[in-house]
């Protein structure tokens, strides 16, 4: 096996900026000392080790936060879900690293270096900084990443020489162990490995030595795979409010990418996305995005979202966006290879039809797009109904002997019949076929008693008329044949 470790060495800061390159200075403290800051804060002279009071004296308008391990864990889990596009085996290495087993992915990505470059490009787009370690054991990859040594180690026999030169400062050990290492004069991992086993165990503890044995492949080094939750509910808060829709687009698209990575891990798709744009005041702006069939095609979802954004006017600056996805639907038949390559799923006629409806929904609104469904009803005006496109209904077939026009008037139009013969546009109609008698509806108060005829006008147009069999027995135009 070959492991790749992503070490997010600025995660305590990046978890508060959500990967945004803000112009506001941002610094993080722990136990009364600054432990990290962003680029803008460094420009003002803020350095790790300073007190927050001293930092605020340098930049009064900066944002200060106390380190939040829970927030860091949530960001790390989201990054683990995103990493699933590169390997089916991803595990967390708390507090700030991920481990990917990549040997099985090298063929898909045409080798180690293309895969590494693709991961680095994605990490940069997410707004994070990372060092990468590659080694045959997960612990060795982690130690290399912590040391900033990004030269891959692909052979297990080379682990001893490569790990032996790493400084002991990268080891995550207690202060007691650090003091013991200094007392023993150990400056590198190689120095620790050269100590007599019994004496080293007594002075440094069994945990450190076992970790080094795992790193060198001398002990099993099992890892628990990360399985993201089968739901998606993500809020993105901005350090600086966004007033332009074009500035919102990349942030909204980033949420879709995160969602689709989660869906791939579950072999699932979604049919409903609900975006909420939160403003400083007032109600949030809602952006519902729907598809007819379960989907995890990030490109298609982004395209549909763009159609909503094209006609949107913001009611105020946006301080946060919230994406909540609907229920996950299984999509087990989708090609895993296509998913790993982040390519769109295959297309067929049914999908093309679905995408047309989804496009109309995005442009016109779901409340304005319908399909017609037939109902088991003799009254023509009640023999059909609007249905949402894609809804599952049982179609009722018309009898083969019945011919009905496609264009049914919303209300029947009275016709003149001066000599008892119906007229249309002041000329007598020729009755070609009929009558078709309809007597029904007595149970709901809308009963009808009609004789329907197919007729032809003087100009040759075929129309559908009826004669009311009650009262004055008047004629009406009810439909037009195409």
Short mmCIF file of C-alpha atoms in Angstrom, two decimals:
data_model
loop_
_atom_site.label_atom_id
_atom_site.label_comp_id
_atom_site.label_asym_id
_atom_site.label_seq_id
_atom_site.Cartn_x
_atom_site.Cartn_y
_atom_site.Cartn_z
CA UNK A 1 0.00 0.00 0.00
CA UNK A 2 0.95 3.62 -0.46
CA UNK A 3 -0.36 6.35 1.81
CA UNK A 4 -0.67 10.07 1.21
CA UNK A 5 -1.01 12.39 4.18
CA UNK A 6 -2.51 15.90 3.98
CA UNK A 7 -1.32 17.98 6.92
CA UNK A 8 -3.36 21.19 7.33
CA UNK A 9 -0.84 23.12 9.40
CA UNK A 10 -2.98 26.30 9.47
CA UNK A 11 -6.26 24.59 10.29
CA UNK A 12 -6.84 26.51 13.60
CA UNK A 13 -6.94 29.73 11.55
CA UNK A 14 -8.55 28.40 8.37
CA UNK A 15 -11.49 26.90 10.23
CA UNK A 16 -12.60 30.45 11.14
CA UNK A 17 -12.15 31.89 7.66
CA UNK A 18 -13.76 28.92 5.83
CA UNK A 19 -10.94 29.13 3.34
CA UNK A 20 -11.71 32.75 2.38
CA UNK A 21 -8.83 35.08 1.65
CA UNK A 22 -10.24 37.94 3.65
CA UNK A 23 -8.72 41.41 3.92
CA UNK A 24 -9.49 41.49 7.64
CA UNK A 25 -6.65 40.51 10.02
CA UNK A 26 -7.50 37.29 11.86
CA UNK A 27 -5.57 35.75 14.75
CA UNK A 28 -6.19 32.76 17.01
CA UNK A 29 -5.09 32.32 20.59
CA UNK A 30 -4.81 29.42 23.01
CA UNK A 31 -3.91 29.59 26.69
CA UNK A 32 -3.39 33.34 26.45
CA UNK A 33 -0.98 33.25 23.49
CA UNK A 34 -1.35 33.74 19.75
CA UNK A 35 -0.90 30.39 17.98
CA UNK A 36 -1.74 31.41 14.42
CA UNK A 37 -2.87 34.26 12.18
CA UNK A 38 -3.71 34.98 8.57
CA UNK A 39 -1.66 36.85 5.99
CA UNK A 40 -3.19 40.22 6.77
CA UNK A 41 -2.45 39.86 10.47
CA UNK A 42 1.17 38.93 9.75
CA UNK A 43 1.51 42.09 7.66
CA UNK A 44 0.59 44.09 10.76
CA UNK A 45 3.34 42.37 12.73
CA UNK A 46 1.30 39.81 14.65
CA UNK A 47 3.35 36.69 15.42
CA UNK A 48 2.72 33.43 17.29
CA UNK A 49 3.62 33.73 20.96
CA UNK A 50 2.25 37.25 21.38
CA UNK A 51 -0.57 37.93 23.77
CA UNK A 52 -3.98 38.83 22.29
CA UNK A 53 -3.72 42.21 24.01
CA UNK A 54 -0.48 42.97 22.22
CA UNK A 55 -1.99 41.82 18.92
CA UNK A 56 -5.02 44.08 19.34
CA UNK A 57 -2.68 46.96 20.06
CA UNK A 58 -1.15 46.43 16.61
CA UNK A 59 -4.45 46.06 14.76
CA UNK A 60 -7.55 47.18 16.61
CA UNK A 61 -9.98 46.13 13.83
CA UNK A 62 -8.70 42.55 13.61
CA UNK A 63 -10.80 39.47 14.37
CA UNK A 64 -9.68 37.48 17.39
CA UNK A 65 -10.90 33.98 18.23
CA UNK A 66 -9.96 31.42 20.83
CA UNK A 67 -8.94 28.10 19.31
CA UNK A 68 -11.96 25.84 18.74
CA UNK A 69 -11.06 22.12 18.42
CA UNK A 70 -14.67 21.19 17.65
CA UNK A 71 -14.75 23.59 14.72
CA UNK A 72 -11.42 22.22 13.49
CA UNK A 73 -12.81 18.68 13.67
CA UNK A 74 -15.85 19.65 11.58
CA UNK A 75 -13.66 21.24 8.92
CA UNK A 76 -11.37 18.20 8.90
CA UNK A 77 -14.38 15.92 8.40
CA UNK A 78 -15.58 18.03 5.47
CA UNK A 79 -12.13 17.83 3.94
CA UNK A 80 -12.17 14.06 4.45
CA UNK A 81 -15.45 13.86 2.56
CA UNK A 82 -14.02 15.98 -0.24
CA UNK A 83 -10.92 13.72 -0.38
CA UNK A 84 -13.13 10.76 -1.18
CA UNK A 85 -12.93 11.77 -4.85
CA UNK A 86 -9.31 10.63 -4.88
CA UNK A 87 -9.47 7.42 -2.87
CA UNK A 88 -12.16 5.15 -1.44
CA UNK A 89 -10.06 4.85 1.75
CA UNK A 90 -9.74 8.06 3.73
CA UNK A 91 -9.10 8.26 7.48
CA UNK A 92 -8.78 11.11 9.94
CA UNK A 93 -5.48 11.75 11.69
CA UNK A 94 -6.45 14.22 14.40
CA UNK A 95 -6.08 17.04 14.97
CA UNK A 96 -5.12 18.36 11.52
CA UNK A 97 -4.32 15.62 9.01
CA UNK A 98 -5.96 13.17 6.62
CA UNK A 99 -4.62 9.87 5.34
CA UNK A 100 -5.50 8.55 1.86
CA UNK A 101 -4.58 5.08 0.65
CA UNK A 102 -3.72 5.93 -2.96
CA UNK A 103 -2.11 2.84 -4.49
CA UNK A 104 -5.41 1.76 -6.06
CA UNK A 105 -6.03 5.27 -7.43
CA UNK A 106 -2.74 5.76 -9.28
CA UNK A 107 -4.01 4.12 -12.45
CA UNK A 108 -7.08 6.35 -12.62
CA UNK A 109 -5.02 9.51 -12.24
CA UNK A 110 -2.16 8.37 -14.50
CA UNK A 111 0.50 8.18 -11.84
CA UNK A 112 1.61 9.60 -8.55
CA UNK A 113 2.62 13.10 -9.62
CA UNK A 114 -0.61 13.88 -11.57
CA UNK A 115 -2.61 12.70 -8.57
CA UNK A 116 -0.57 14.82 -6.18
CA UNK A 117 -0.92 17.90 -8.39
CA UNK A 118 -4.66 17.38 -8.71
CA UNK A 119 -5.04 17.14 -4.94
CA UNK A 120 -2.92 20.26 -4.41
CA UNK A 121 -4.95 22.21 -6.96
CA UNK A 122 -8.19 21.21 -5.25
CA UNK A 123 -6.86 22.11 -1.81
CA UNK A 124 -5.81 25.54 -3.07
CA UNK A 125 -9.26 26.12 -4.54
CA UNK A 126 -10.76 25.32 -1.16
CA UNK A 127 -8.54 27.99 0.38
CA UNK A 128 -6.39 25.73 2.56
CA UNK A 129 -2.65 25.30 2.90
CA UNK A 130 -1.21 21.85 3.23
CA UNK A 131 1.97 19.80 3.22
CA UNK A 132 1.91 16.34 1.68
CA UNK A 133 3.76 13.26 2.87
CA UNK A 134 3.82 10.00 0.88
CA UNK A 135 5.08 6.71 2.29
CA UNK A 136 4.26 2.98 2.44
CA UNK A 137 2.89 3.30 6.02
CA UNK A 138 0.31 5.83 7.22
CA UNK A 139 2.35 6.92 10.24
CA UNK A 140 5.43 7.50 8.10
CA UNK A 141 3.41 9.60 5.65
CA UNK A 142 2.03 11.59 8.57
CA UNK A 143 5.50 12.25 10.04
CA UNK A 144 6.88 13.31 6.66
CA UNK A 145 3.95 15.70 6.17
CA UNK A 146 4.45 17.20 9.64
CA UNK A 147 8.11 17.73 8.82
CA UNK A 148 7.27 19.34 5.48
CA UNK A 149 9.25 16.65 3.61
CA UNK A 150 7.21 16.25 0.40
CA UNK A 151 9.58 13.93 -1.46
CA UNK A 152 7.66 10.63 -1.80
CA UNK A 153 8.97 7.45 -0.22
CA UNK A 154 7.64 4.55 -2.28
CA UNK A 155 9.82 1.67 -1.01
CA UNK A 156 9.53 0.30 2.51
CA UNK A 157 13.28 -0.32 2.71
CA UNK A 158 13.92 3.42 2.34
CA UNK A 159 11.85 4.32 5.39
CA UNK A 160 14.72 3.96 7.87
CA UNK A 161 17.01 6.46 6.16
CA UNK A 162 14.24 8.96 5.36
CA UNK A 163 12.59 8.91 8.77
CA UNK A 164 15.89 8.73 10.63
CA UNK A 165 16.81 12.29 9.62
CA UNK A 166 13.56 13.90 10.75
CA UNK A 167 13.86 16.13 13.85
CA UNK A 168 12.27 15.03 17.10
CA UNK A 169 10.43 18.36 17.22
CA UNK A 170 7.79 16.97 14.82
CA UNK A 171 6.81 14.20 17.23
CA UNK A 172 3.49 14.85 19.02
CA UNK A 173 4.69 13.98 22.51
CA UNK A 174 4.13 15.35 25.99
CA UNK A 175 6.48 17.91 27.48
CA UNK A 176 7.86 15.22 29.81
CA UNK A 177 8.99 13.16 26.82
CA UNK A 178 10.42 16.24 25.09
CA UNK A 179 12.49 16.99 28.18
CA UNK A 180 13.67 13.38 28.31
CA UNK A 181 14.71 13.52 24.65
CA UNK A 182 16.73 16.66 25.30
CA UNK A 183 18.32 15.01 28.33
CA UNK A 184 19.33 12.01 26.22
CA UNK A 185 20.70 14.26 23.48
CA UNK A 186 18.30 12.94 20.83
CA UNK A 187 17.83 15.41 17.96
CA UNK A 188 16.47 13.10 15.26
CA UNK A 189 14.25 10.04 15.02
CA UNK A 190 17.38 8.11 14.09
CA UNK A 191 18.87 9.02 17.46
CA UNK A 192 15.83 7.57 19.25
CA UNK A 193 15.98 4.38 17.21
CA UNK A 194 19.65 3.97 18.15
CA UNK A 195 18.90 3.88 21.90
CA UNK A 196 18.83 0.51 23.70
CA UNK A 197 15.24 -0.77 23.68
CA UNK A 198 14.72 -1.39 27.42
CA UNK A 199 16.27 1.91 28.48
CA UNK A 200 14.38 3.90 25.85
CA UNK A 201 11.08 2.34 26.91
CA UNK A 202 11.76 3.18 30.55
CA UNK A 203 12.68 6.81 29.85
CA UNK A 204 10.42 7.72 26.88
CA UNK A 205 7.44 5.43 27.34
CA UNK A 206 6.14 2.58 25.20
CA UNK A 207 3.75 4.77 23.14
CA UNK A 208 6.47 6.76 21.34
CA UNK A 209 8.52 3.69 20.46
CA UNK A 210 5.48 1.80 19.19
CA UNK A 211 4.53 4.76 17.02
CA UNK A 212 8.01 4.73 15.46
CA UNK A 213 7.72 0.97 14.91
CA UNK A 214 4.41 1.51 13.07
CA UNK A 215 6.04 4.21 10.98
CA UNK A 216 8.81 1.80 9.95
CA UNK A 217 6.38 -0.99 9.14
CA UNK A 218 7.46 -3.12 12.10
CA UNK A 219 4.00 -3.13 13.66
CA UNK A 220 0.49 -3.25 12.18
CA UNK A 221 -0.86 0.22 11.51
CA UNK A 222 -4.63 -0.21 10.97
CA UNK A 223 -6.76 2.82 10.13
CA UNK A 224 -10.47 3.36 10.43
CA UNK A 225 -12.08 4.58 7.20
CA UNK A 226 -14.05 7.81 7.29
CA UNK A 227 -17.75 7.46 6.51
CA UNK A 228 -19.54 10.80 6.16
CA UNK A 229 -23.10 11.10 7.50
CA UNK A 230 -25.92 10.48 5.02
CA UNK A 231 -27.13 14.07 5.18
CA UNK A 232 -25.86 17.48 4.21
CA UNK A 233 -26.54 20.61 6.22
CA UNK A 234 -23.80 23.18 5.79
CA UNK A 235 -23.61 26.85 6.74
CA UNK A 236 -20.87 29.08 5.38
CA UNK A 237 -20.32 32.33 7.29
CA UNK A 238 -18.35 35.17 5.71
CA UNK A 239 -15.84 37.28 7.57
CA UNK A 240 -16.79 40.12 5.22
CA UNK A 241 -20.34 40.43 3.87
CA UNK A 242 -20.80 39.91 0.12
CA UNK A 243 -22.90 42.38 -1.84
CA UNK A 244 -22.44 41.02 -5.37
CA UNK A 245 -24.04 37.91 -6.82
CA UNK A 246 -20.91 37.16 -8.82
CA UNK A 247 -18.95 37.07 -5.56
CA UNK A 248 -21.48 34.57 -4.20
CA UNK A 249 -21.26 32.15 -7.12
CA UNK A 250 -17.92 30.49 -6.21
CA UNK A 251 -19.01 30.05 -2.59
CA UNK A 252 -22.31 28.46 -3.63
CA UNK A 253 -20.49 26.23 -6.10
CA UNK A 254 -18.07 25.19 -3.39
CA UNK A 255 -20.99 23.96 -1.30
CA UNK A 256 -22.28 21.95 -4.26
CA UNK A 257 -18.84 20.36 -4.67
CA UNK A 258 -18.84 19.37 -1.00
CA UNK A 259 -22.33 17.93 -1.32
CA UNK A 260 -21.47 15.88 -4.41
CA UNK A 261 -18.35 14.50 -2.73
CA UNK A 262 -20.55 13.36 0.13
CA UNK A 263 -23.02 11.80 -2.30
CA UNK A 264 -20.29 9.85 -4.07
CA UNK A 265 -19.20 8.34 -0.79
CA UNK A 266 -22.76 7.08 -0.31
CA UNK A 267 -23.47 6.05 -3.92
CA UNK A 268 -26.43 8.38 -3.66
CA UNK A 269 -28.05 11.41 -5.27
CA UNK A 270 -30.46 14.15 -4.22
CA UNK A 271 -33.53 15.72 -5.81
CA UNK A 272 -33.88 18.87 -3.73
CA UNK A 273 -31.40 21.52 -2.63
CA UNK A 274 -32.41 24.46 -0.49
CA UNK A 275 -30.06 27.43 -0.41
CA UNK A 276 -30.70 30.27 2.04
CA UNK A 277 -28.82 33.56 1.70
CA UNK A 278 -28.74 35.27 5.09
CA UNK A 279 -28.57 39.07 5.28
CA UNK A 280 -27.69 41.41 8.10
CA UNK A 281 -31.38 42.12 8.56
CA UNK A 282 -34.65 40.70 7.33
CA UNK A 283 -35.66 37.30 6.08
CA UNK A 284 -33.16 35.17 4.15
CA UNK A 285 -33.39 34.85 0.39
CA UNK A 286 -34.36 31.30 -0.52
CA UNK A 287 -33.09 29.49 -3.61
CA UNK A 288 -34.69 26.07 -4.11
CA UNK A 289 -33.08 23.87 -6.74
CA UNK A 290 -34.83 20.69 -7.83
CA UNK A 291 -34.17 17.84 -10.24
CA UNK A 292 -36.56 15.17 -11.42
CA UNK A 293 -34.32 12.20 -10.73
CA UNK A 294 -31.58 11.72 -8.10
CA UNK A 295 -28.45 13.56 -9.19
CA UNK A 296 -24.88 14.07 -8.00
CA UNK A 297 -23.58 15.77 -11.13
CA UNK A 298 -21.95 18.90 -9.69
CA UNK A 299 -21.76 20.58 -13.09
CA UNK A 300 -25.48 20.19 -13.73
CA UNK A 301 -26.47 21.38 -10.25
CA UNK A 302 -24.23 24.43 -10.63
CA UNK A 303 -25.78 25.18 -13.99
CA UNK A 304 -29.29 25.04 -12.55
CA UNK A 305 -28.23 27.25 -9.65
CA UNK A 306 -26.80 29.80 -12.09
CA UNK A 307 -30.20 30.02 -13.82
CA UNK A 308 -31.71 31.02 -10.46
CA UNK A 309 -28.95 33.55 -9.81
CA UNK A 310 -29.34 35.14 -13.26
CA UNK A 311 -32.71 36.60 -12.32
CA UNK A 312 -31.99 37.29 -8.65
CA UNK A 313 -31.77 40.71 -7.01
CA UNK A 314 -30.24 40.72 -3.52
CA UNK A 315 -32.21 42.53 -0.83
CA UNK A 316 -29.02 43.19 1.13
CA UNK A 317 -25.46 42.12 1.80
CA UNK A 318 -25.06 38.39 2.38
CA UNK A 319 -23.33 37.42 5.63
CA UNK A 320 -23.84 33.64 5.38
CA UNK A 321 -25.19 30.97 3.07
CA UNK A 322 -26.82 27.76 4.15
CA UNK A 323 -27.28 24.67 2.03
CA UNK A 324 -29.56 21.89 3.15
CA UNK A 325 -29.94 18.88 0.88
CA UNK A 326 -32.99 16.67 0.76
CA UNK A 327 -33.06 12.95 1.36
CA UNK A 328 -30.25 10.89 -0.14
CA UNK A 329 -31.51 8.50 -2.85
CA UNK A 330 -29.48 5.40 -3.78
CA UNK A 331 -27.64 5.51 -7.14
CA UNK A 332 -25.72 2.23 -7.02
CA UNK A 333 -25.37 1.73 -10.78
CA UNK A 334 -23.31 4.84 -11.51
CA UNK A 335 -19.78 4.20 -12.69
CA UNK A 336 -17.24 4.46 -9.87
CA UNK A 337 -14.53 5.30 -12.38
CA UNK A 338 -16.46 8.31 -13.64
CA UNK A 339 -17.01 9.45 -10.08
CA UNK A 340 -13.32 9.21 -9.24
CA UNK A 341 -12.53 11.26 -12.30
CA UNK A 342 -15.23 13.77 -11.32
CA UNK A 343 -16.88 13.38 -14.69
CA UNK A 344 -20.57 13.73 -15.41
CA UNK A 345 -22.68 10.62 -15.29
CA UNK A 346 -23.78 9.01 -18.53
CA UNK A 347 -26.61 10.54 -20.51
CA UNK A 348 -29.59 9.06 -22.28
CA UNK A 349 -32.88 10.24 -23.68
CA UNK A 350 -34.68 10.07 -20.33
CA UNK A 351 -31.99 12.15 -18.67
CA UNK A 352 -32.13 14.69 -21.50
CA UNK A 353 -35.87 15.01 -20.98
CA UNK A 354 -35.37 15.43 -17.23
CA UNK A 355 -32.78 18.12 -17.78
CA UNK A 356 -35.11 20.02 -20.09
CA UNK A 357 -37.77 20.08 -17.37
CA UNK A 358 -35.19 21.08 -14.75
CA UNK A 359 -34.05 23.92 -16.98
CA UNK A 360 -37.62 25.18 -17.39
CA UNK A 361 -38.13 24.93 -13.63
CA UNK A 362 -35.02 27.00 -13.03
CA UNK A 363 -35.97 29.67 -15.56
CA UNK A 364 -39.72 29.89 -14.96
CA UNK A 365 -40.17 28.53 -11.44
CA UNK A 366 -41.50 25.12 -10.42
CA UNK A 367 -45.01 26.52 -9.88
CA UNK A 368 -45.24 27.35 -13.62
CA UNK A 369 -44.12 24.05 -15.12
CA UNK A 370 -46.62 21.21 -15.28
CA UNK A 371 -47.50 18.17 -17.22
CA UNK A 372 -50.98 17.01 -18.14
CA UNK A 373 -52.43 13.83 -16.76
CA UNK A 374 -55.67 12.14 -17.75
CA UNK A 375 -58.35 11.26 -15.22
CA UNK A 376 -61.10 8.67 -15.27
CA UNK A 377 -63.86 11.20 -15.93
CA UNK A 378 -66.41 11.62 -18.75
CA UNK A 379 -66.80 15.41 -18.40
CA UNK A 380 -64.14 16.84 -20.73
CA UNK A 381 -63.28 19.78 -18.44
CA UNK A 382 -62.60 17.36 -15.57
CA UNK A 383 -60.93 14.59 -17.56
CA UNK A 384 -57.46 16.07 -17.15
CA UNK A 385 -55.34 17.68 -14.41
CA UNK A 386 -52.04 19.46 -13.93
CA UNK A 387 -49.34 17.36 -12.29
CA UNK A 388 -45.76 18.17 -11.29
CA UNK A 389 -43.35 16.88 -13.94
CA UNK A 390 -41.83 13.63 -12.83
CA UNK A 391 -44.57 12.76 -10.35
CA UNK A 392 -45.67 9.14 -10.43
CA UNK A 393 -49.28 8.89 -11.57
CA UNK A 394 -51.29 6.20 -13.26
CA UNK A 395 -52.39 7.34 -16.70
CA UNK A 396 -55.95 6.55 -17.77
CA UNK A 397 -56.21 5.56 -21.38
CA UNK A 398 -59.02 6.97 -23.51
CA UNK A 399 -61.29 4.46 -25.27
CA UNK A 400 -60.04 3.82 -28.80
CA UNK A 401 -63.40 4.88 -30.30
CA UNK A 402 -63.37 8.33 -28.72
CA UNK A 403 -61.72 11.24 -30.49
CA UNK A 404 -61.13 14.40 -28.51
CA UNK A 405 -59.47 17.68 -29.52
CA UNK A 406 -56.11 18.64 -28.01
CA UNK A 407 -57.25 22.25 -27.55
CA UNK A 408 -60.09 22.36 -25.03
CA UNK A 409 -61.48 25.83 -24.33
CA UNK A 410 -61.38 26.93 -20.72
CA UNK A 411 -65.08 27.80 -20.91
CA UNK A 412 -67.56 26.64 -23.62
CA UNK A 413 -68.42 29.47 -26.02
CA UNK A 414 -72.13 29.85 -26.97
CA UNK A 415 -72.93 29.48 -30.68
CA UNK A 416 -75.77 31.05 -32.57
CA UNK A 417 -78.33 28.73 -34.16
CA UNK A 418 -80.98 30.94 -35.86
CA UNK A 419 -82.54 28.07 -37.84
CA UNK A 420 -81.78 25.40 -35.25
CA UNK A 421 -78.45 24.69 -37.04
CA UNK A 422 -75.31 25.85 -35.19
CA UNK A 423 -73.19 28.59 -36.79
CA UNK A 424 -69.59 29.62 -36.35
CA UNK A 425 -68.43 33.05 -37.50
CA UNK A 426 -71.85 33.61 -39.07
CA UNK A 427 -71.71 30.51 -41.30
CA UNK A 428 -73.51 27.19 -40.75
CA UNK A 429 -71.47 24.30 -39.43
CA UNK A 430 -71.34 20.88 -41.08
CA UNK A 431 -71.86 18.12 -38.47
CA UNK A 432 -69.54 15.27 -39.46
CA UNK A 433 -69.87 12.84 -36.56
CA UNK A 434 -71.93 12.41 -33.42
CA UNK A 435 -73.60 12.58 -31.15
CA UNK A 436 -71.49 11.35 -28.23
CA UNK A 437 -73.85 11.66 -25.30
CA UNK A 438 -72.44 12.53 -21.87
CA UNK A 439 -74.72 12.46 -18.84
CA UNK A 440 -72.84 12.46 -15.54
CA UNK A 441 -71.84 14.48 -12.48
CA UNK A 442 -75.13 14.33 -10.60
CA UNK A 443 -73.29 13.40 -7.41
CA UNK A 444 -71.10 16.51 -7.11
CA UNK A 445 -73.48 19.28 -8.19
CA UNK A 446 -71.81 19.78 -11.60
CA UNK A 447 -73.98 17.42 -13.62
CA UNK A 448 -74.03 17.75 -17.40
CA UNK A 449 -76.30 16.40 -20.11
CA UNK A 450 -74.73 17.05 -23.51
CA UNK A 451 -74.59 15.69 -27.06
CA UNK A 452 -71.12 16.26 -28.59
CA UNK A 453 -70.45 16.51 -32.35
CA UNK A 454 -67.40 16.87 -34.52
CA UNK A 455 -68.11 19.68 -36.96
CA UNK A 456 -66.36 21.47 -39.81
CA UNK A 457 -66.43 25.21 -40.49
CA UNK A 458 -66.77 26.81 -43.90
CA UNK A 459 -63.00 27.35 -43.93
CA UNK A 460 -62.43 23.63 -43.26
CA UNK A 461 -61.47 23.93 -39.59
CA UNK A 462 -62.51 20.95 -37.47
CA UNK A 463 -64.09 21.85 -34.13
CA UNK A 464 -65.84 20.09 -31.26
CA UNK A 465 -69.28 21.37 -30.27
CA UNK A 466 -72.08 20.18 -28.04
CA UNK A 467 -75.77 20.82 -27.53
CA UNK A 468 -77.03 21.18 -23.98
CA UNK A 469 -79.97 18.81 -23.64
CA UNK A 470 -81.57 20.85 -20.88
CA UNK A 471 -83.30 24.22 -20.83
CA UNK A 472 -83.06 26.10 -24.18
CA UNK A 473 -80.95 23.32 -25.75
CA UNK A 474 -78.26 25.80 -26.86
CA UNK A 475 -75.15 24.98 -28.83
CA UNK A 476 -71.60 25.57 -27.55
CA UNK A 477 -68.08 25.42 -28.95
CA UNK A 478 -65.86 23.39 -26.57
CA UNK A 479 -62.71 22.39 -28.48
CA UNK A 480 -60.63 22.78 -31.62
CA UNK A 481 -58.89 19.93 -33.40
CA UNK A 482 -55.27 20.50 -34.40
#
